[in-house]
PDB file of C-alpha atoms in Angstrom:
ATOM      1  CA  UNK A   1     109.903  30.882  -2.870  1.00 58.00           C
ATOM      2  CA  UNK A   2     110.474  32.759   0.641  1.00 65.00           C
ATOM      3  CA  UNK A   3     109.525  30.380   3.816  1.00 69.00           C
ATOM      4  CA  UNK A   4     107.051  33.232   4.506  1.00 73.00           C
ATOM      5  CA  UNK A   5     105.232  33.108   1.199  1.00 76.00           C
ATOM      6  CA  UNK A   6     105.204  29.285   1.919  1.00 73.00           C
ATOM      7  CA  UNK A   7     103.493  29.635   4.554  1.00 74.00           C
ATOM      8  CA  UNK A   8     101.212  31.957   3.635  1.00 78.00           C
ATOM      9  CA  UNK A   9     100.387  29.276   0.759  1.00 76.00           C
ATOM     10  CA  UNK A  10      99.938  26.571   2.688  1.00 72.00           C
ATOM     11  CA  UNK A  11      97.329  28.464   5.154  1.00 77.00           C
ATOM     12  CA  UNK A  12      95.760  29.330   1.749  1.00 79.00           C
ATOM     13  CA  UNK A  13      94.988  25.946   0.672  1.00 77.00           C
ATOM     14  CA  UNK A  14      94.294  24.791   4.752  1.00 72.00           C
ATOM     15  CA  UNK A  15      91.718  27.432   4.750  1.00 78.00           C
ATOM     16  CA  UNK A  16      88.633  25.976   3.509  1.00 78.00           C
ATOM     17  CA  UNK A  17      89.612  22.631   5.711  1.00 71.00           C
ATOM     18  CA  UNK A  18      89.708  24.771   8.552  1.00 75.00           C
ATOM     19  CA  UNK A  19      86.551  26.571   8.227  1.00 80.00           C
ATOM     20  CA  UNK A  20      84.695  23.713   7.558  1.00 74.00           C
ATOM     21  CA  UNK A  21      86.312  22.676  10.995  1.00 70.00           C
ATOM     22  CA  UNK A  22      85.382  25.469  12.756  1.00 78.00           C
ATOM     23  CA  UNK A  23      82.072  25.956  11.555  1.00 80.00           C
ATOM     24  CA  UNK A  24      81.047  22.545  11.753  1.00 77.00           C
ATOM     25  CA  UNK A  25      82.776  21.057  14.714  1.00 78.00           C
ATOM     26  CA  UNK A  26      84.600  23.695  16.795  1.00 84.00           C
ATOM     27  CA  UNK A  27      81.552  25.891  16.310  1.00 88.00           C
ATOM     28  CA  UNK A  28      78.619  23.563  17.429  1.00 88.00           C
ATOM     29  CA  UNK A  29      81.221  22.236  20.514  1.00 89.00           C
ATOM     30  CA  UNK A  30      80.731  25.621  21.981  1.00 92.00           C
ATOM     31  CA  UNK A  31      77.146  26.499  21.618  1.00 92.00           C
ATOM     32  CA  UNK A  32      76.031  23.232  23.387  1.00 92.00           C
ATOM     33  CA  UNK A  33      78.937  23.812  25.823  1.00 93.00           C
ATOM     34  CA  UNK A  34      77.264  27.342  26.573  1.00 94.00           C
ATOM     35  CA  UNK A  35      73.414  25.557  26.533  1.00 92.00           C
ATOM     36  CA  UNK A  36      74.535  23.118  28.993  1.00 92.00           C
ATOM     37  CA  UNK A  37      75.153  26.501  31.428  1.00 93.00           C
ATOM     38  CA  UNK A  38      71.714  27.682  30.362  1.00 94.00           C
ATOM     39  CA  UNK A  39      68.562  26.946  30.818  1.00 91.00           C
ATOM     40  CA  UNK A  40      66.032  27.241  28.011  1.00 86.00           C
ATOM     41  CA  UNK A  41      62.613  26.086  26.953  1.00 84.00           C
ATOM     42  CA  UNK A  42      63.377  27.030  22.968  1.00 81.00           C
ATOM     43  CA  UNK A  43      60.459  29.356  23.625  1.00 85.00           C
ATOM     44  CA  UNK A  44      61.090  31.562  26.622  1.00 84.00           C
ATOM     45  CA  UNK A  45      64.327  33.543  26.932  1.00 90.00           C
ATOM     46  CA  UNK A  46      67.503  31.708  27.668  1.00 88.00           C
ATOM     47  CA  UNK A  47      68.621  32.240  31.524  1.00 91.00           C
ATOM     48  CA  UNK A  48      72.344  30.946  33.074  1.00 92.00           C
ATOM     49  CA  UNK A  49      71.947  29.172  35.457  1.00 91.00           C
ATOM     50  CA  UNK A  50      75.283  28.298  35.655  1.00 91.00           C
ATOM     51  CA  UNK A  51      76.705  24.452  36.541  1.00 92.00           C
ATOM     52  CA  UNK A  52      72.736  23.707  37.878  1.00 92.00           C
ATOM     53  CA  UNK A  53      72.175  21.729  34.633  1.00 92.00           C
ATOM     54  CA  UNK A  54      75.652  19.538  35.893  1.00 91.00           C
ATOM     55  CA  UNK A  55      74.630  18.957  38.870  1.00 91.00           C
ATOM     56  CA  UNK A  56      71.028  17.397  38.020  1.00 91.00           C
ATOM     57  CA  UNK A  57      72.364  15.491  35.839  1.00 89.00           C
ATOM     58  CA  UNK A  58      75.797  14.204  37.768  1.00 89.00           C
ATOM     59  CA  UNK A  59      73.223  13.418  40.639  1.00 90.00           C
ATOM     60  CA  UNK A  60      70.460  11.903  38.923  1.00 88.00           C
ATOM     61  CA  UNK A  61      70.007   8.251  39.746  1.00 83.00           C
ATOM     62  CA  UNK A  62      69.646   7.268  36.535  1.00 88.00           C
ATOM     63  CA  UNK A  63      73.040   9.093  35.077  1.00 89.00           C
ATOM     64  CA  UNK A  64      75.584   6.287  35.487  1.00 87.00           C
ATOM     65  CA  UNK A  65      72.529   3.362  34.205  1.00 88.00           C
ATOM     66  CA  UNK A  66      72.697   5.563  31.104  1.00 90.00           C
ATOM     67  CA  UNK A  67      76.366   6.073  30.612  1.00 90.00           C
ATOM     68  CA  UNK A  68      76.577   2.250  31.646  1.00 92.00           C
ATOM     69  CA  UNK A  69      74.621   1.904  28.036  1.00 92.00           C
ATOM     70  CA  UNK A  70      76.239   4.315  25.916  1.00 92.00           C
ATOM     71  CA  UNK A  71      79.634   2.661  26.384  1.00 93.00           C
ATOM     72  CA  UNK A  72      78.118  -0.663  25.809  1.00 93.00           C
ATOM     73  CA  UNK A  73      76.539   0.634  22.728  1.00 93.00           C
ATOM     74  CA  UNK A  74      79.991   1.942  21.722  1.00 92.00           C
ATOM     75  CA  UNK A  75      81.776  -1.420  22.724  1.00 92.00           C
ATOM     76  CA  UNK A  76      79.532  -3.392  20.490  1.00 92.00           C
ATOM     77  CA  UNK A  77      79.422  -1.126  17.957  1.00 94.00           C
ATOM     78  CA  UNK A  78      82.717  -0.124  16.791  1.00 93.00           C
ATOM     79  CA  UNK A  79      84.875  -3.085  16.963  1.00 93.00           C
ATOM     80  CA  UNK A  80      82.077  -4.961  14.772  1.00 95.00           C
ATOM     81  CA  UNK A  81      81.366  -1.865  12.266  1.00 94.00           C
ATOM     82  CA  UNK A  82      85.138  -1.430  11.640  1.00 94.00           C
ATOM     83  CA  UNK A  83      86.252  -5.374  11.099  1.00 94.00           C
ATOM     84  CA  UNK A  84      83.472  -5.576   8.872  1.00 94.00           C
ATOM     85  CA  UNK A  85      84.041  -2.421   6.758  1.00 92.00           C
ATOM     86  CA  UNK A  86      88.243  -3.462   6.528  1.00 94.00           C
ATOM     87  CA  UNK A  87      87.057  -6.607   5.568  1.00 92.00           C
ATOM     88  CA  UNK A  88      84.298  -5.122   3.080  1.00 90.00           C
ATOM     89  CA  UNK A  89      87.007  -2.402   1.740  1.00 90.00           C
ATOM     90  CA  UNK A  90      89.773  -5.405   1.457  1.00 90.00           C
ATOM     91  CA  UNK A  91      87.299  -7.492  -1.069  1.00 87.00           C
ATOM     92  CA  UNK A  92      86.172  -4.431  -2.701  1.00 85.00           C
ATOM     93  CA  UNK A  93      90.002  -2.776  -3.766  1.00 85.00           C
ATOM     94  CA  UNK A  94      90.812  -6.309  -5.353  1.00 83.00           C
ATOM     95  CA  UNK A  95      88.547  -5.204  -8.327  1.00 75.00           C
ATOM     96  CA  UNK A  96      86.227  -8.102  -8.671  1.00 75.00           C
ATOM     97  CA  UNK A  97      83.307  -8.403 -10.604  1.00 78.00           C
ATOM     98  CA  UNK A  98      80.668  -6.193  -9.345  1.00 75.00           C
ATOM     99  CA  UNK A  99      82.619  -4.275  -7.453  1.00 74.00           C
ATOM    100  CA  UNK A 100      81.048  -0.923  -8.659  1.00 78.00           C
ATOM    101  CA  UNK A 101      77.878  -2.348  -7.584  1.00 81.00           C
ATOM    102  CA  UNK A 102      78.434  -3.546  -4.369  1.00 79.00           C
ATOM    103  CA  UNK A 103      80.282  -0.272  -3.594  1.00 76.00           C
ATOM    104  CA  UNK A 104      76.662   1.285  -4.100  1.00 79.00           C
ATOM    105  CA  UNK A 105      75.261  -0.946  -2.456  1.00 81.00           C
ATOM    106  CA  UNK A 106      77.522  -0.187   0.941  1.00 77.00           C
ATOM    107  CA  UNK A 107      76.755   3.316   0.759  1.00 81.00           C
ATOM    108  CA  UNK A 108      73.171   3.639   0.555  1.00 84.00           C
ATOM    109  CA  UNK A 109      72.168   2.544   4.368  1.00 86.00           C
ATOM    110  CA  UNK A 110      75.059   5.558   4.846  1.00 81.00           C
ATOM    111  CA  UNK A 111      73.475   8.129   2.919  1.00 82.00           C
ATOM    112  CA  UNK A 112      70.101   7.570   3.768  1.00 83.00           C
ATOM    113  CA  UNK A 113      68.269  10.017   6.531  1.00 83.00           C
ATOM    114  CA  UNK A 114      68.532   8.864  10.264  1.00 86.00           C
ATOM    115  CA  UNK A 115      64.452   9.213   9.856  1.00 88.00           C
ATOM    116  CA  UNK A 116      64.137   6.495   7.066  1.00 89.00           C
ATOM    117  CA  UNK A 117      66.645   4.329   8.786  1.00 90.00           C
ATOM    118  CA  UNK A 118      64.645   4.512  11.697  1.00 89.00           C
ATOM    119  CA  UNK A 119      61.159   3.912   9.906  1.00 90.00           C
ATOM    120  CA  UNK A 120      62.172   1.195   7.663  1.00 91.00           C
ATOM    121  CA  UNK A 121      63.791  -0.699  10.873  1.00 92.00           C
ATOM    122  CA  UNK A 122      60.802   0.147  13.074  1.00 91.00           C
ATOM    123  CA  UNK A 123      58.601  -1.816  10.330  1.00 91.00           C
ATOM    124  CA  UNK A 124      60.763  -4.634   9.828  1.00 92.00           C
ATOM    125  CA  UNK A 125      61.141  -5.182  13.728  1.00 91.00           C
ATOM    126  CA  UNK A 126      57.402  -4.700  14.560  1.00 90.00           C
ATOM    127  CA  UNK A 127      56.005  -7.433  16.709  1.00 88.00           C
ATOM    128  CA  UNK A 128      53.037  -7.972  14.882  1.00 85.00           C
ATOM    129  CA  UNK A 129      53.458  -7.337  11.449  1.00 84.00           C
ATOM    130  CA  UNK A 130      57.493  -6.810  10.895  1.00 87.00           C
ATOM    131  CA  UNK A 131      58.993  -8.570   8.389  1.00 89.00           C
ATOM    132  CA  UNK A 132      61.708 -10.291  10.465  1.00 90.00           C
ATOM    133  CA  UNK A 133      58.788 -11.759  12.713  1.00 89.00           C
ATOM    134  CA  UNK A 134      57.295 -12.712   9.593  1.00 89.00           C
ATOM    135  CA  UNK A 135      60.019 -14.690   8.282  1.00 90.00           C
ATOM    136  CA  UNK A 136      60.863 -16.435  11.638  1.00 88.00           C
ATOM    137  CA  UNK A 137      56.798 -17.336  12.524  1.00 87.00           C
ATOM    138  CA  UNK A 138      56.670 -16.089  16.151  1.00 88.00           C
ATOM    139  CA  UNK A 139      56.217 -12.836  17.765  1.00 89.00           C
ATOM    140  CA  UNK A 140      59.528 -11.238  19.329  1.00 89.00           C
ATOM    141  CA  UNK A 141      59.823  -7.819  20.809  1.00 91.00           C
ATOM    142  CA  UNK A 142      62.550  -6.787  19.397  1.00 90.00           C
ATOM    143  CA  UNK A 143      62.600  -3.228  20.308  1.00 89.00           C
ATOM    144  CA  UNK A 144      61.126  -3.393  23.641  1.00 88.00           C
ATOM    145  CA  UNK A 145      63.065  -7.352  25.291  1.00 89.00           C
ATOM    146  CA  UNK A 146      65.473  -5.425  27.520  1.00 87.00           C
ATOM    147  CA  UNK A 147      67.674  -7.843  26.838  1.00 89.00           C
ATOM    148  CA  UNK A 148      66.975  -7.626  22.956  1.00 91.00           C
ATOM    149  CA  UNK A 149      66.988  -3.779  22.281  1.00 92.00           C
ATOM    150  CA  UNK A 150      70.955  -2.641  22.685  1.00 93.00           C
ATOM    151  CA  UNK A 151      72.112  -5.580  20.648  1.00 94.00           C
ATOM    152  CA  UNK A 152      69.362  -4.672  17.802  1.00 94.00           C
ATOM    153  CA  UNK A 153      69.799  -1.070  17.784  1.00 93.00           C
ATOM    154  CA  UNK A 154      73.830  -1.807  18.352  1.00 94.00           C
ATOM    155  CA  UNK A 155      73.199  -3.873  14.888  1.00 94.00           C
ATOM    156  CA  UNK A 156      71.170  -1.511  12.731  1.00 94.00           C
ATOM    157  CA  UNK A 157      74.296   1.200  13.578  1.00 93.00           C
ATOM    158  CA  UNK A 158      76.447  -1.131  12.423  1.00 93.00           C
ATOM    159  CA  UNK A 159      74.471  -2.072   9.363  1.00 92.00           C
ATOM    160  CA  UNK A 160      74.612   1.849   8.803  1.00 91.00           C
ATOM    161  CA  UNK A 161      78.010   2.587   9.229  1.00 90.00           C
ATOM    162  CA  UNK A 162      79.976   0.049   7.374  1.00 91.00           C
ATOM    163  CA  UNK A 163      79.810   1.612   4.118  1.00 88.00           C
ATOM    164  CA  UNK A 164      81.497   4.438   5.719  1.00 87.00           C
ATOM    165  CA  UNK A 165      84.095   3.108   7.106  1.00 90.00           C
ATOM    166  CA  UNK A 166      84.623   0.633   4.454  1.00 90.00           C
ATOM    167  CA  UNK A 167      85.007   4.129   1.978  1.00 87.00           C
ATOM    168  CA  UNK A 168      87.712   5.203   4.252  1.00 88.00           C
ATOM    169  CA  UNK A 169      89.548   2.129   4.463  1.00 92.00           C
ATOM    170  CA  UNK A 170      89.342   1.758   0.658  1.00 89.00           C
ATOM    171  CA  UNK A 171      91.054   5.017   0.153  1.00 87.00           C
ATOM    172  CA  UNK A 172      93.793   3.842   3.022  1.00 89.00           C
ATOM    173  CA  UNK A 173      94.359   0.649   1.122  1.00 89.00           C
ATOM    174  CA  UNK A 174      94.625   1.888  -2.103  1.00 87.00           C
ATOM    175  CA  UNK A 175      96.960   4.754  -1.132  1.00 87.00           C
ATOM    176  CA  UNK A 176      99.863   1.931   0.027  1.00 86.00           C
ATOM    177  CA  UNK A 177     102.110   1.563  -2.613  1.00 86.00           C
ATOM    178  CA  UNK A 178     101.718  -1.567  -4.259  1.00 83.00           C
ATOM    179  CA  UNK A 179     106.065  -2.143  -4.967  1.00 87.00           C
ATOM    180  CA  UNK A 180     105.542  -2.724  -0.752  1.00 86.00           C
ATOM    181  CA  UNK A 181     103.559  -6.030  -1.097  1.00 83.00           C
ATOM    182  CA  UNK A 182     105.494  -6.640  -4.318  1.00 87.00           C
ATOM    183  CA  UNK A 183     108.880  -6.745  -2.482  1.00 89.00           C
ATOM    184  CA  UNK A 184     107.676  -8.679   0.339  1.00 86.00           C
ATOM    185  CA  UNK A 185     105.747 -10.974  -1.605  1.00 88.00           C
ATOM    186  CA  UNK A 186     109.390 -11.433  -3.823  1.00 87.00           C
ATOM    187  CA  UNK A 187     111.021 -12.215   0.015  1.00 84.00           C
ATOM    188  CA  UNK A 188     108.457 -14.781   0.362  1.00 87.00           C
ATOM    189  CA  UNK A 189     106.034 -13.264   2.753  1.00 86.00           C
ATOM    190  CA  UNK A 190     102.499 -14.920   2.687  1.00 88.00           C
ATOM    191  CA  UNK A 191      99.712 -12.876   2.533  1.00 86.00           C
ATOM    192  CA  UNK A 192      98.837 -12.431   6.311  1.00 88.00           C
ATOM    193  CA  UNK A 193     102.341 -11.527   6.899  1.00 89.00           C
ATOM    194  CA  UNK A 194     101.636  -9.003   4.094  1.00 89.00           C
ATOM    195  CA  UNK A 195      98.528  -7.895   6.055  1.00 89.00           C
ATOM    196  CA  UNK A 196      99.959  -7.653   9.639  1.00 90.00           C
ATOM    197  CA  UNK A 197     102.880  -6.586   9.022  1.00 89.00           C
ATOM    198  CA  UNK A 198     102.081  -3.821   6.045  1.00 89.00           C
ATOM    199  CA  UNK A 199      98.506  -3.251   5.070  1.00 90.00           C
ATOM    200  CA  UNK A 200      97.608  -2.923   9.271  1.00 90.00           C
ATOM    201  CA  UNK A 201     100.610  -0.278  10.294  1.00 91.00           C
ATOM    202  CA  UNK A 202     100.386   1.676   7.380  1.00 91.00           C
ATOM    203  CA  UNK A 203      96.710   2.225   8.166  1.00 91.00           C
ATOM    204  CA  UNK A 204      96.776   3.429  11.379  1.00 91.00           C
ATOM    205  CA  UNK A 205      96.056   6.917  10.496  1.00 88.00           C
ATOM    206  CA  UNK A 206      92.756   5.645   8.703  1.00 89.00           C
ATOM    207  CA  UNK A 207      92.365   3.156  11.929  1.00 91.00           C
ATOM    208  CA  UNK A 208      92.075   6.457  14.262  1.00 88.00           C
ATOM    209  CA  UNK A 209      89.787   8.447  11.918  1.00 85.00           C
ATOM    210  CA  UNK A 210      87.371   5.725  11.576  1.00 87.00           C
ATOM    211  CA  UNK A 211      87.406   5.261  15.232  1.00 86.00           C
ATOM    212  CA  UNK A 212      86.728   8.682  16.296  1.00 81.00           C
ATOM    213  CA  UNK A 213      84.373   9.485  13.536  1.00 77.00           C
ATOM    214  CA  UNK A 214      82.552   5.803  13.182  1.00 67.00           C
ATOM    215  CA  UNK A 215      80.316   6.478  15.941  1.00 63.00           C
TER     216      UNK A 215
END
């Protein structure tokens, strides 16, 4: 086969990757890109306006309060959501009873609407008649304790999330050969060693996915 028909085949098969891509990342990047230059009601007609929208924001007092949160949110967030799910995904490859159940079981909060998520924690949070509140006999404000709300909603993201990334690391673990740990295991390596020194570098390409995508 030529090196251009090669090519040509290998575009083939990349295509449906890359339109998926494009029209659901590259796509949406560019229309909220052009918004943010806009300004628009969703009713009126949409007028530029140019970098006006920037500047509000960039010089609203409240701008780096916010951002302060957001990377808080992410700090907490991803370490915890992607320990858990390699450590979920490293029981759940070892094919131990149950497996296919708890598998489900990770998933679910995943595939479940943002909306229910957000209902069904709203309930069991609620001051007065949640069911967390319930269990522990006093009233806490869970959702509204400044000092309470980032590291609850930081929790329920997590609680979301793991399956996900536990999915992803199960396909990473189970696509390292197994003759690796068998020849280190024969040289006597223990099974950190193993870990740190196979299973960990030869996921780094799952590492970076998760933590780009896990949020």
């Amino acid at each position: 086969m030529s090196r251009s028909r090669q090519t040509a085949v290998a575009y083939g098969l990349l295509a449906p990757s890359l339109f998926g891509v494009a029209a659901f990342l590259l796509l949406p990047i560019l229309v909220v890109v052009w918004l943010s230059l806009c300004r628009w009601d969703l009713l009126g007609p949409i007028e530029f306006v140019g970098l006006d929208n920037w500047h509000s924001v960039l010089t609203d007092g409240t701008f780096g309060h916010s951002l302060l949160v957001t990377l808080l949110f992410v700090a907490l967030v991803i370490p915890v959501q992607t320990a858990l799910g390699l450590a979920a995904a490293t029981l759940l490859v070892r094919g131990l009873p149950g497996t296919v159940l708890f598998r489900t079981i990770y998933v679910i909060p995943w595939i479940c609407a943002p909306l229910a998520i957000g209902v069904l924690w709203h309930w069991m949070l609620a001051p007065t008649d949640g069911a967390v509140n319930a269990l522990l006999g006093q009233r806490v404000e869970w959702l509204t304790d400044p000092s309470l709300a980032l590291p609850v909603v930081a929790a329920v993201s997590v609680w979301t999330n793991v399956g996900y990334v536990a999915l992803f690391f199960m396909a990473g673990l189970l696509a390292i050969p197994g003759d690796v740990h068998n020849a280190a295991r024969v040289d006597g390596a223990t099974a950190w060693q193993r870990f740190r020194r196979i299973t960990l570098p030869m996921l780094r390409p799952t590492f970076f996915f998760v933590l780009v995508t896990g949020w």
